[in-house]
C-alpha cells in the first residue's frame, strides 16, 4: 500500500514486483459515521434449536476522509518468457538487480523483454456501442482520395452552417446559408444579442478579415453564440495565407494586394540550448506536456464546465448575477495579447497565430511592406508578400523574445528576492494570470483538442 495524503492511495497485488501496476483511489472529503455492530445470539429455553438474534450498534467516530476506487486496474504483465516447447520461464532473476552483479551478468544472453508502461488509456469502464454503417445525407459524396491503407472519414462534415473556402476555389460566397441565418435568429432573443450583431458587422466593415480570437478580444459575446453568428457575416478560409481566418462575404483577399496585412503568421517560440535557454527556463508555460502525465487509471481530473440553456437565453448575463466578477460588457472579452504582438512583451502561449497587421513592431512592419506597390501574384504559401517573408518575421520575433528572456532571467528564477510587482508582470507576460482568470470567470471552456489554434477551430466546426 502506498499512500500520498494529498493525492491518492495505491494498492499493489504483488508489492515486490516492479512490473505490477497498482489500482488507485482518489482522496475525497466525507461526512460519514463509523458504526460498530455486534450480532448476539441467544437460545430460547422452550426450543433449544430456535435462536434469538439481536444486533447492537455503537457510533465509534466520524469519518472525514474516504478513498474511492473509481478507476480501472491496469493490465498486469509478468516477466515471463515462452520457450520453443511452450514452457513459461520466469525472468525476474535475470532482469532485476537485487545485489551487485559481476560483468558476466550484463554480458549474458537474454530474450527481448520490453514491458509497456501502460496498457489502457481509459479511466473508467464504458460500454462501446458499435455503430452501424454510416448513412450520410442525400447528395453527400466521399472525398476524392485513394489509397489501400487510408482510413476514410467516418461521417460527413458538419460545418455548423459555416461556409468553408479553399485557396484554390475559384469563387467566394457573397451571402450566408439560409440555415445559418435561421440558427442565429433562434438564439437572438434579447437586445444584447442584437447589439453584439451590430458590433460584429462594424468590425467587418472596418476590417474584412478577422481571427476568432481577435473578435473575442473586441466584443463580448458568449462563445457558443459567436459560433452561430460568425457564419452569418463571414466565410472561413481553410488553406492559404488567410487560413483559419474569417473573411467578410463578397471580399476576396486573393484579388486585393492590400489584403496582405491580414495574412496569418504561424509563430512558435523556439526552445533549446542553441537559443540560450532550455524549455524549463521558458517563462511561457506549455498547455500540455508529457512530463505532467498522470496515470490512466487515475480518475481525479478537472471537471469541465457545461453550458446550460439558461446561459444561452440570458445572452451575456446581468451585472448583478451571483458570482460574476466582470460586468456584462466585458465578461467574455479576451486580452489584446491573445492576438496582438507588441515589443517587450511575451506571447501568452508558445504557439500563436498572428495577422500581419497585428504585429505592432516597426521592424516587423518594414519586412511586411518591402514590396508595397509591386505585388504581382498571390501565392498559396506567401500570399502577396515576398518569398520567405514569414521566415524573416519568425527570425526577428524569435530574436526579440530571446532578448526578453535573457533580460528577465534574474527575476524569473529568484523565489525570495523578487518584488510583488515583478511577480505580477511575469504572470501576465507568461499568460498564467490570463489562464487563471479565464478559468474562474468564463462559463465556457474552449476546445483543448490541440494547441494549434487553426486545428482547434477546424475541430470546432468539422
Phi, psi and omega in degrees: 000129175241126183237126171246108187303333184271346188233284192207173175241137182239132178246130180249130176286326176233087187300329183274357181265114180292345180266005178274118179276136184276167168256131190255147175234139178272143179274121184229147176286151181212163176224075183236169179246143176263118182256142173251116186248128176246137176251114182249135181243132180228128180279139177282146182287329183291308181236112185293337181284332179280143182232148177254121183255132180225135180253137176241130182241143180218131177282116182272320182186187181247134179263118181256346182222134177230156175244120182251128178268088183264344183262165179278152172280134181289161179295146180261147183228115180272145178279078182235153177233132180265120181279177180300329180273005180086001181281136180271132181237132179288142181244009183298321181288348181258335184253342180258130177264101180266350179204163178301131183247159177274179184296330181298330180296323183275338181266359182286157179279131180225147173294154179293122182224102179232090181288142178288146179293324177218159178250316186240138178258012180268143178272315184230154179292142181225158174268121181266112180263113180290131182279148174287181178303136184292128178248103180279165180291163182296134180094356180279135177240140178297148180297149183284073177234157180214167181141137183290325185256020182270131175269117184280179179289139180271347180206163178286155179294135178245089190280007180056037179069013175271151179258123180263140181229132174267161181296330183276352180294136184285318184252153176242149183290148180250349179208159182283170174287147178299325180296325179294318180295318180292322179296322179289323180296329181292326183261347179280083190246002181214165181300332180295319179295320179294324177294320178297319178298318179294321179296319179291325176297319179295324178298316181287339174286322179286322185218118188284348184230128181222148167270159182295321179295323178295322177296316182291341177273348182253333177228154179258109181214144178298135183305323180291327178284327177296325179297331178271334183278321183301316179296347178278341185240345186206163174250164188251127178270128182266319183234171177092184184291349177247026181297150180066016180246157177258127185245136180300141179301136179087351181258124179248103182295344180287344181255359183236108180300332180291351178283000181293336180289348179262001180296158184262144177238118177275105183245132178231132180293128183275134180237146178148160182296329181290345176263002175097000180203154180266165177303329179289336179277352183293120180290344177269112185285152177278147178294318180225148180210144177291341179286341179259026184286135177253158182299141180292346180264007179262123186271343188290098180224157179296139180276130179285145179274131179264154180259123182270161177296329180297320179297320181291322180291329182278357179068240182272358180086177179253154183292339180264014180295148182292135178079001180285131181253348179234151173294161183298332183291342182224022185295320183256007182287143173263163177285156181297333182295347181287343180220355180247134177256122180240153180288133178091358180237142179274147175296152180289337180228161183287340174234128183227151174244107180256145164274145188301327180289346180263009173270092187274061177223130186298319181295326179288322179293329176296322178294320182293320187262025181295331184246029179302130179087350182241015179294127184244330185212143177257114181257159182291331182276311187251354181064229179268002182272167175291153177303146179069014178296318180298321179295319179295321179294318180295319180298316181293316180294323178295322177296320179296317180293322177300319179292323179296316182294319179295320181290331181261003183303315180301321181285332184292324188250012175262117186270336186246334186266347183289143180280165179296325179296319179295323179294319181293321180293318180295318180297323180290317183292327183275354179084001182293316180296323180293319181295315181297321182293320180293322181295325183280326193258339183264140176275353187235128178260124178295165183297135176254023184290336183200147175284344179280116185297321181297316180294321179296319180295318179296320179295330178291333185250346183254000000 
